[in-house]
Coordinates of C-alpha atoms and ligand atoms in Angstrom, one line a residue:
M560 CA -12.2 -14.9 24.0
T561 CA -11.9 -16.2 20.7
E562 CA -15.0 -13.5 19.1
E563 CA -12.3 -10.7 20.4
L564 CA -8.8 -11.5 18.8
F565 CA -9.2 -10.6 15.3
G566 CA -9.9 -7.4 16.9
K567 CA -6.1 -6.8 18.4
T568 CA -2.3 -6.5 17.0
A569 CA -0.2 -8.6 15.9
H570 CA 2.4 -8.0 18.8
E571 CA -0.5 -8.1 21.3
L572 CA -1.3 -12.1 19.5
S573 CA 2.3 -12.4 19.2
S574 CA 2.6 -12.2 23.0
L575 CA -0.3 -14.1 24.1
L576 CA 0.6 -16.6 21.4
K577 CA 4.2 -16.7 23.1
K578 CA 2.7 -17.3 26.6
R579 CA 0.4 -20.2 25.6
E580 CA -2.6 -18.0 26.0
I581 CA -4.2 -18.6 22.8
S582 CA -3.3 -20.2 19.4
S583 CA -2.7 -19.9 15.8
V584 CA -5.7 -21.9 15.2
E585 CA -8.0 -19.7 17.4
I586 CA -6.8 -16.3 15.5
V587 CA -7.5 -17.7 12.0
E588 CA -10.7 -19.1 13.2
S589 CA -11.5 -15.4 14.5
V590 CA -10.4 -13.4 11.6
Y591 CA -12.7 -15.7 9.4
S592 CA -15.9 -15.2 11.9
R593 CA -15.0 -11.9 11.6
I594 CA -14.8 -11.9 7.8
G595 CA -17.9 -14.4 8.1
A596 CA -19.7 -11.2 9.9
V597 CA -18.5 -8.8 7.8
E598 CA -17.2 -9.2 4.1
D599 CA -20.8 -9.5 2.9
K600 CA -20.5 -5.2 3.7
I601 CA -16.7 -4.4 3.0
K602 CA -15.9 -6.7 0.6
A603 CA -12.3 -6.2 1.5
F604 CA -11.7 -10.1 -0.7
V605 CA -11.0 -11.2 -4.0
S606 CA -10.3 -15.2 -2.6
I607 CA -10.3 -16.7 0.8
S608 CA -8.4 -19.5 1.0
R609 CA -9.3 -21.0 5.0
E610 CA -8.1 -24.5 4.4
Q611 CA -5.2 -23.6 3.4
A612 CA -4.9 -21.1 6.5
L613 CA -6.0 -23.1 9.2
E614 CA -3.5 -25.8 7.7
A615 CA -0.3 -22.7 7.9
A616 CA -1.7 -21.7 11.9
R617 CA -1.7 -25.9 13.3
K618 CA 1.9 -25.6 11.8
A619 CA 2.4 -23.0 13.7
D620 CA 1.1 -24.1 16.2
A621 CA 3.3 -27.0 16.5
K622 CA 6.4 -24.5 15.7
L623 CA 5.8 -22.3 19.0
K624 CA 4.6 -25.8 21.3
S625 CA 8.3 -27.0 20.5
G626 CA 10.1 -24.4 22.1
E627 CA 11.8 -23.2 18.2
N628 CA 12.7 -19.5 18.3
T629 CA 9.5 -18.0 16.5
D630 CA 9.4 -14.8 14.6
P631 CA 6.8 -12.2 16.4
L632 CA 4.8 -13.1 13.4
C633 CA 5.1 -16.7 13.7
G634 CA 1.0 -17.8 13.6
I635 CA 0.0 -14.3 12.8
P636 CA -2.2 -14.0 9.9
V637 CA -1.7 -11.7 6.9
A638 CA -4.2 -11.0 4.0
I639 CA -2.2 -10.2 0.9
K640 CA -2.7 -7.7 -2.0
D641 CA -4.2 -9.9 -5.0
N642 CA -1.2 -8.6 -7.3
M643 CA 1.8 -10.7 -5.3
C644 CA 1.9 -14.0 -6.7
T645 CA 1.0 -17.3 -4.7
K646 CA 1.5 -20.2 -5.5
G647 CA -1.7 -22.4 -6.6
V648 CA -3.6 -19.7 -5.3
T649 CA -5.4 -17.2 -7.7
T650 CA -3.5 -14.1 -8.3
T651 CA -5.4 -11.9 -10.7
C652 CA -4.4 -8.5 -10.1
S653 CA -8.7 -7.8 -9.9
S654 CA -8.5 -8.0 -14.1
K655 CA -10.3 -10.2 -15.9
I656 CA -7.6 -11.0 -17.7
L657 CA -5.7 -13.0 -14.8
A658 CA -9.1 -14.1 -13.1
N659 CA -8.3 -17.5 -13.2
Y660 CA -3.9 -17.4 -13.0
L661 CA -2.5 -19.9 -11.0
P662 CA 0.8 -18.7 -10.4
P663 CA 3.3 -21.7 -10.2
Y664 CA 5.5 -19.9 -7.3
D665 CA 5.4 -17.5 -4.9
A666 CA 6.3 -13.8 -4.8
T667 CA 9.3 -13.6 -2.2
V668 CA 7.4 -11.5 0.5
V669 CA 5.0 -14.5 0.4
A670 CA 7.8 -17.5 0.7
K671 CA 9.1 -15.1 3.4
L672 CA 5.9 -14.7 5.3
K673 CA 5.2 -18.4 4.9
E674 CA 8.9 -19.3 6.4
L675 CA 8.1 -18.1 9.3
G676 CA 5.3 -19.1 10.2
A677 CA 2.9 -16.3 9.4
P678 CA -0.9 -18.0 7.9
S679 CA -2.1 -16.2 4.8
T680 CA -5.8 -15.8 4.9
G681 CA -6.8 -15.1 1.4
K682 CA -6.0 -12.4 -1.3
T683 CA -7.5 -8.5 -1.3
N684 CA -9.3 -6.5 -3.8
L685 CA -7.5 -3.8 -5.6
D686 CA -7.8 -1.5 -8.3
E687 CA -7.4 -3.4 -11.7
F688 CA -3.1 -4.0 -11.9
A689 CA -3.4 -1.4 -9.2
M690 CA -4.3 1.8 -11.6
G691 CA -6.4 3.6 -9.1
S692 CA -7.3 5.0 -6.1
S693 CA -10.6 3.5 -5.2
T694 CA -10.7 -0.1 -6.1
E695 CA -13.6 1.5 -7.7
N696 CA -11.1 -0.1 -10.9
S697 CA -11.7 -3.8 -9.7
G698 CA -12.6 -5.9 -12.5
F699 CA -14.7 -7.6 -9.4
H700 CA -16.3 -5.2 -7.3
T701 CA -15.9 -2.0 -5.1
T702 CA -14.2 -2.5 -1.6
R703 CA -16.5 -0.6 0.7
N704 CA -15.1 1.8 3.4
P705 CA -15.3 0.4 6.9
W706 CA -15.9 3.7 8.7
N707 CA -18.5 4.4 5.9
I708 CA -19.5 2.3 3.4
E709 CA -20.7 4.8 1.4
T710 CA -17.0 6.1 0.9
V711 CA -14.3 4.0 -0.7
P712 CA -11.8 2.4 1.0
G713 CA -8.6 4.3 -1.5
G714 CA -6.5 2.2 -3.5
S715 CA -5.3 0.5 -4.9
S716 CA -4.7 -1.3 -2.3
G717 CA -7.9 -0.6 -0.8
G718 CA -9.1 -4.2 0.5
S719 CA -5.9 -4.7 2.1
A720 CA -6.7 -1.5 4.3
A721 CA -10.4 -1.9 4.7
A722 CA -9.0 -5.6 5.8
V723 CA -7.2 -4.3 8.7
A724 CA -9.6 -1.4 9.5
S725 CA -12.6 -3.9 9.9
G726 CA -10.6 -6.6 11.8
E727 CA -11.4 -8.6 8.5
S728 CA -7.2 -9.6 9.0
I729 CA -4.1 -8.7 11.4
A730 CA -2.1 -6.9 9.0
A731 CA -1.5 -7.4 5.1
L732 CA 0.5 -6.3 2.9
G733 CA -0.1 -3.9 -0.1
S734 CA 1.9 -2.2 -2.9
D735 CA 2.6 1.1 -3.5
T736 CA 3.2 2.9 -7.0
G737 CA 2.0 6.4 -6.5
G738 CA 0.7 5.8 -2.8
S739 CA -1.5 2.7 -2.9
I740 CA -0.4 1.9 0.3
R741 CA -0.3 5.3 2.0
Q742 CA -3.4 6.6 0.7
P743 CA -6.1 3.8 1.9
A744 CA -4.2 3.8 4.9
S745 CA -5.0 7.2 5.1
F746 CA -8.9 6.7 4.2
C747 CA -9.2 3.9 6.5
G748 CA -7.4 5.3 9.6
V749 CA -4.4 2.1 9.6
V750 CA -0.7 2.2 9.5
G751 CA 0.9 2.0 5.8
L752 CA 4.6 2.1 5.0
K753 CA 6.0 2.7 1.7
P754 CA 9.7 1.5 1.7
T755 CA 12.4 3.2 0.1
Y756 CA 12.8 1.3 -3.7
G757 CA 15.1 -1.4 -3.4
R758 CA 14.1 -2.2 0.2
V759 CA 11.7 -5.2 -0.5
S760 CA 11.9 -7.8 -3.0
R761 CA 10.1 -7.0 -5.9
Y762 CA 9.8 -10.7 -7.2
G763 CA 6.8 -12.1 -7.7
L764 CA 4.7 -8.8 -7.6
V765 CA 3.1 -8.8 -10.7
A766 CA 4.4 -5.3 -12.3
F767 CA 2.4 -1.7 -12.8
A768 CA 5.5 0.7 -13.4
S769 CA 8.7 -1.5 -12.6
S770 CA 11.0 2.0 -11.7
L771 CA 8.4 2.9 -9.3
D772 CA 6.2 -0.2 -7.9
Q773 CA 7.0 -1.1 -3.8
I774 CA 5.8 -3.6 -1.5
G775 CA 5.0 -2.9 1.9
P776 CA 2.8 -3.0 5.3
I777 CA -0.6 -1.8 6.2
T778 CA -1.3 -2.9 9.9
K779 CA -3.1 -1.4 12.9
D780 CA -0.2 0.1 14.7
V781 CA 3.4 1.4 14.3
T782 CA 4.6 -1.5 16.0
D783 CA 3.0 -4.0 14.0
A784 CA 4.3 -2.0 10.6
A785 CA 7.8 -2.4 12.0
L786 CA 7.0 -6.0 12.9
L787 CA 6.4 -6.8 9.2
M788 CA 9.3 -4.8 7.5
N789 CA 11.5 -7.2 9.5
A790 CA 9.8 -9.8 7.8
I791 CA 10.2 -8.3 4.5
A792 CA 13.0 -6.6 4.2
G793 CA 16.1 -7.0 2.5
Y794 CA 18.1 -8.4 -0.6
D795 CA 16.9 -10.8 -3.2
A796 CA 18.6 -11.7 -5.9
K797 CA 15.9 -12.5 -7.9
D798 CA 14.6 -9.1 -8.0
S799 CA 18.1 -7.2 -9.7
T800 CA 16.5 -3.9 -8.5
S801 CA 16.8 -4.9 -4.5
V802 CA 19.2 -3.3 -2.7
N803 CA 22.3 -5.5 -1.0
A804 CA 22.2 -3.2 2.0
P805 CA 22.3 -4.8 5.8
V806 CA 18.6 -4.2 7.2
P807 CA 18.4 -3.2 10.9
D808 CA 16.0 -4.8 13.7
Y809 CA 13.0 -2.2 12.8
R810 CA 11.7 -3.1 16.5
N811 CA 15.1 -1.5 18.1
V812 CA 13.5 1.8 17.0
L813 CA 10.3 1.4 18.5
V814 CA 11.2 4.3 21.4
G815 CA 8.8 7.2 22.4
N816 CA 11.9 9.9 21.5
A817 CA 11.4 13.3 18.8
K818 CA 14.1 14.9 20.5
R819 CA 16.7 16.3 17.8
F820 CA 14.4 15.3 15.1
R821 CA 14.2 18.5 12.5
I822 CA 11.1 18.4 10.9
G823 CA 9.6 20.2 8.1
I824 CA 6.3 20.9 7.2
I825 CA 6.0 21.0 3.4
S826 CA 4.3 24.0 2.4
D827 CA 3.5 23.2 -1.3
L828 CA 1.2 20.6 0.2
M829 CA -0.9 22.9 2.7
G830 CA -2.7 24.9 0.6
K831 CA -5.2 25.3 -2.5
G832 CA -6.7 21.9 -3.0
I833 CA -5.9 20.4 -0.1
D834 CA -9.5 20.1 2.4
E835 CA -9.4 22.7 5.2
E836 CA -10.0 20.0 8.1
V837 CA -6.9 18.2 6.9
K838 CA -4.2 21.2 7.3
I839 CA -6.0 21.9 10.5
A840 CA -5.5 18.2 11.5
V841 CA -2.3 18.0 10.0
R842 CA -0.8 21.7 11.6
D843 CA -1.9 20.0 14.7
A844 CA -0.1 16.9 14.6
A845 CA 3.2 19.2 13.7
K846 CA 2.3 21.1 16.9
Q847 CA 2.2 17.8 19.1
L848 CA 5.7 16.8 17.7
E849 CA 7.3 20.2 19.0
K850 CA 5.5 19.4 22.3
L851 CA 7.2 16.5 22.3
G852 CA 10.8 17.8 21.4
A853 CA 11.2 18.1 17.8
I854 CA 11.7 20.9 15.6
V855 CA 9.4 21.8 13.2
E856 CA 9.6 24.6 10.4
E857 CA 8.0 25.2 6.8
V858 CA 9.6 24.5 3.6
S859 CA 9.1 24.4 0.3
L860 CA 9.4 22.1 -2.5
P861 CA 8.4 24.2 -5.6
T862 CA 9.0 21.0 -8.2
L863 CA 6.3 19.1 -6.4
E864 CA 3.6 20.5 -8.7
Y865 CA 4.7 18.7 -11.8
A866 CA 4.6 15.6 -10.3
V867 CA 1.2 13.9 -11.0
P868 CA 1.5 15.2 -14.5
A869 CA 5.0 13.5 -14.8
Y870 CA 4.2 10.6 -13.0
Y871 CA 1.2 10.3 -15.7
I872 CA 3.7 10.0 -18.2
I873 CA 6.0 7.7 -16.8
A874 CA 3.7 5.1 -14.9
P875 CA 1.6 4.6 -18.3
A876 CA 4.3 4.4 -20.0
E877 CA 6.0 1.8 -17.8
A878 CA 2.8 0.2 -17.9
S879 CA 2.1 -0.2 -21.7
S880 CA 5.3 -2.5 -21.8
N881 CA 4.8 -4.4 -18.8
L882 CA 0.9 -5.3 -19.8
A883 CA 1.9 -5.9 -23.0
R884 CA 2.5 -9.5 -22.0
Y885 CA -1.1 -10.2 -21.4
D886 CA -2.1 -11.5 -25.2
G887 CA -3.9 -14.8 -24.4
V888 CA -0.9 -16.7 -25.0
K889 CA 1.0 -17.0 -22.0
F890 CA -0.9 -15.9 -18.9
G891 CA -4.2 -16.0 -18.1
R892 CA -7.7 -15.9 -20.4
R893 CA -7.6 -16.0 -24.5
S894 CA -10.8 -14.8 -26.4
K895 CA -12.0 -18.0 -28.0
D896 CA -13.4 -18.5 -31.6
A897 CA -11.0 -15.8 -33.2
P898 CA -10.5 -16.6 -37.0
D899 CA -6.7 -15.3 -36.9
L900 CA -3.9 -14.7 -34.1
I901 CA -4.1 -10.6 -34.5
T902 CA -7.6 -10.8 -34.3
M903 CA -7.3 -12.8 -30.9
Y904 CA -4.6 -10.8 -29.7
Y905 CA -7.0 -8.0 -30.2
N906 CA -10.1 -9.6 -28.6
T907 CA -8.3 -10.7 -25.6
R908 CA -7.0 -7.8 -24.8
R909 CA -10.4 -5.8 -25.7
E910 CA -12.4 -8.6 -23.4
G911 CA -10.4 -8.4 -20.8
F912 CA -8.8 -5.5 -19.8
G913 CA -11.1 -2.3 -18.4
S914 CA -11.3 0.9 -19.1
E915 CA -9.0 2.7 -16.8
V916 CA -6.3 0.0 -18.0
K917 CA -6.7 0.9 -21.9
R918 CA -6.3 4.5 -21.2
R919 CA -3.0 3.7 -19.4
I920 CA -1.8 1.6 -21.9
M921 CA -3.1 4.3 -24.6
I922 CA -1.5 7.1 -22.5
G923 CA 1.8 5.3 -22.0
T924 CA 2.4 3.4 -26.0
Y925 CA 1.4 7.0 -27.2
A926 CA 4.2 9.1 -25.0
L927 CA 7.2 6.3 -26.0
S928 CA 5.9 6.9 -29.7
A929 CA 8.4 8.1 -31.8
G930 CA 8.2 11.9 -32.2
Y931 CA 6.5 11.8 -29.1
Y932 CA 9.2 10.2 -26.7
D933 CA 11.0 13.3 -26.6
A934 CA 8.6 15.7 -26.1
Y935 CA 6.7 13.7 -23.3
Y936 CA 8.4 10.8 -22.0
L937 CA 11.8 12.2 -21.9
K938 CA 10.7 15.4 -20.4
A939 CA 9.2 13.3 -17.4
L940 CA 12.0 11.9 -17.0
K941 CA 13.5 15.0 -16.0
V942 CA 11.0 16.8 -14.1
R943 CA 11.4 13.3 -12.2
T944 CA 15.2 14.6 -11.5
L945 CA 14.2 17.7 -10.1
I946 CA 11.4 16.7 -7.5
K947 CA 14.8 14.1 -6.5
Q948 CA 16.7 17.1 -6.2
D949 CA 14.1 19.2 -4.7
F950 CA 13.6 16.3 -1.8
E951 CA 17.7 15.5 -1.7
K952 CA 17.9 19.7 -1.0
A953 CA 15.1 19.5 1.8
F954 CA 16.8 16.8 3.5
T955 CA 20.0 18.8 4.1
R956 CA 18.0 20.7 6.7
F957 CA 15.4 18.3 7.7
D958 CA 14.9 14.8 8.9
V959 CA 11.9 14.1 8.1
L960 CA 9.6 15.6 5.8
I961 CA 5.6 15.7 7.0
S962 CA 2.2 16.5 4.8
P963 CA -1.4 15.4 4.2
T964 CA -1.1 12.1 2.9
A965 CA -4.0 13.0 1.0
P966 CA -6.0 15.7 0.2
S967 CA -9.3 14.4 1.5
P968 CA -10.4 11.8 4.0
A969 CA -12.2 9.3 1.4
F970 CA -14.9 10.4 -1.2
R971 CA -18.2 8.8 -2.0
I972 CA -18.3 6.2 -4.2
G973 CA -18.5 7.2 -7.7
E974 CA -18.0 10.7 -6.7
K975 CA -15.1 10.9 -8.9
V976 CA -15.5 7.7 -11.8
S977 CA -16.3 9.8 -14.6
D978 CA -13.4 12.5 -14.1
P979 CA -9.8 10.9 -14.1
I980 CA -8.2 13.8 -13.5
A981 CA -9.9 14.6 -9.9
M982 CA -9.5 10.9 -9.4
Y983 CA -5.2 11.7 -10.1
L984 CA -4.8 14.6 -8.5
S985 CA -5.9 12.3 -4.8
D986 CA -2.5 11.5 -4.9
I987 CA -0.6 14.8 -5.1
A988 CA 1.0 14.2 -2.1
T989 CA 2.1 10.7 -2.3
I990 CA 3.2 10.2 -5.9
P991 CA 6.5 13.1 -5.5
V992 CA 7.9 10.0 -2.5
N993 CA 7.7 7.3 -5.4
L994 CA 9.4 9.3 -8.2
A995 CA 12.0 9.9 -5.5
G996 CA 12.3 6.6 -4.8
L997 CA 11.9 8.0 -1.0
P998 CA 10.3 5.8 1.8
A999 CA 7.0 7.2 3.5
I1000 CA 4.7 6.7 6.3
S1001 CA 0.9 7.7 6.8
L1002 CA -0.9 6.9 10.2
P1003 CA -4.1 8.3 11.8
C1004 CA -3.5 12.1 12.8
G1005 CA -7.4 13.0 13.5
F1006 CA -11.2 12.8 11.9
S1007 CA -13.3 14.9 9.9
H1008 CA -17.4 13.6 9.8
G1009 CA -16.3 10.7 11.9
L1010 CA -13.8 9.9 8.5
P1011 CA -10.0 9.0 9.2
I1012 CA -7.1 11.6 8.3
G1013 CA -3.6 10.4 7.6
L1014 CA -0.4 11.9 8.2
Q1015 CA 2.2 11.5 5.9
M1016 CA 6.4 11.4 7.3
I1017 CA 8.8 11.4 4.5
G1018 CA 12.3 10.4 4.8
E1019 CA 15.8 10.0 2.6
A1020 CA 16.5 6.6 1.6
F1021 CA 16.6 4.1 3.4
S1022 CA 15.4 5.9 6.8
E1023 CA 12.4 4.0 7.5
E1024 CA 14.6 3.4 11.4
K1025 CA 13.7 7.0 11.5
L1026 CA 10.2 7.1 9.7
L1027 CA 9.3 4.5 12.6
Q1028 CA 10.7 6.3 15.7
L1029 CA 8.9 9.9 15.0
A1030 CA 5.7 7.7 14.1
Y1031 CA 5.2 5.4 16.9
T1032 CA 6.7 8.5 19.4
Y1033 CA 3.3 10.1 17.5
E1034 CA 1.5 7.3 18.0
Q1035 CA 2.1 7.1 21.6
N1036 CA 1.5 10.5 22.1
T1037 CA -1.9 10.4 20.4
D1038 CA -5.3 8.1 20.6
W1039 CA -6.2 8.5 16.9
H1040 CA -5.7 4.6 15.7
K1041 CA -7.4 3.4 18.8
R1042 CA -10.1 3.8 17.2
K1043 CA -12.2 1.8 15.3
P1044 CA -15.0 1.8 13.0
E1045 CA -18.6 0.2 14.6
L1046 CA -19.3 -1.7 11.8
K1047 CA -21.7 -3.9 13.0
G1048 CA -22.1 -7.3 11.3
G1049 CA -24.8 -8.8 9.0
Ligands
LIG2479 N1 -3.5 5.8 -7.8 C1 -2.3 5.9 -8.8 C2 -2.4 5.6 -9.7 O1 -3.3 5.1 -10.0 C3 -1.1 5.2 -7.6 C4 -1.6 3.7 -8.0 C5 -0.7 2.9 -7.3 O2 0.5 3.3 -6.5 N2 -0.4 1.6 -7.2 O3 -1.7 4.9 -10.7

């Protein structure tokens, strides 16, 4: 039985734990045996913390045994994207510049999971500093998509999504600045939720673009996403952008009911540049939702066309400022043998950062410089406001908007590395959501040539409940999430 545990969801395991049919140590052992069998192929992790995880599992078992009222995640192992600080465990952002960085504190989300008794099994791979859509920008290695190891798992949270899809983790945390939870979830056939900006604390999340970054769950199904949201959502005095608003119990919304839902299918994301099979899968999903009682109509958000260009000014501008701290003095790597301080700065950054990170720092610095600030940065902020207004208008007519999560299924490793614009366009449907600060979920809605397709549902700010309810209803009436990649060990 132990060998099978890695294939189960958190909520299934939780009920087995509560009935005392299994132990947390057994789950953790099962997950590590799976990692032992397939990690050589998948390469989802940057580091693995077996001893700490087993220690946490033993504590969780004691807690469960004591009869104490425990959280459903007590004893459930979770993998953490390697851009969230973990005390005493390296947090690299998959960058050479932070390869040996040991944070002195836990990110709030990490502390919350620890407190509930969820063992952290390891840190997952990402595009360096979360800049990318394929994990090919990792400073260490590329993660493989469990559905076809010749293809990318998406990014930047590709390690988290691949780990969940391959059974190397029961659930995982990712971060999403322009699609980094949803696009890899879509490519790997799992569920990914980007919460409303301010819903989850960013304290201890290494900053990429602070006005866009948000942490969220990557899970095997919608119920698990709700369980993780219950664990991580909420106000945190340590993050000045976290919002002090009550957090509902997200499990309560898991009822199969799509009636009264007015759904807008975003026509601007169903045309040029989107794969035919992806469009068919999304239209089929819309029909299915209609059958379940929802009303579906087309809606146009004409400013979405400008989202990618605006994002590629705003995100690099913020990144260029956030990444200024990696100068070889306070954090991480310092270049040796420089004759003076300025040369040491130059050498550290030249050796420590990869080419995509350097590209973003240069674009961002340029966009913020005197003389160009108004023409680029300010203009991009105006576009951002227009996009927000387009969404606000749409939400006067609809409860939820739907679209493909990504224009295509997973692409082949190497296919887009030399064409940054093609890579950037893979986030065309996800980026607008971050610019508007809204919540969105991606869930499996079909397959093309054996590769999963993701359906995106977008809601108004703080409407995660609605998204989870609609997603759950869809999931209950489809089988896509039950398919597993046929990945054999060895
Ligand atoms: N792919 C986008 C980028 O490279 C989004 C990344 C993210 O959400 N972290 O910026």
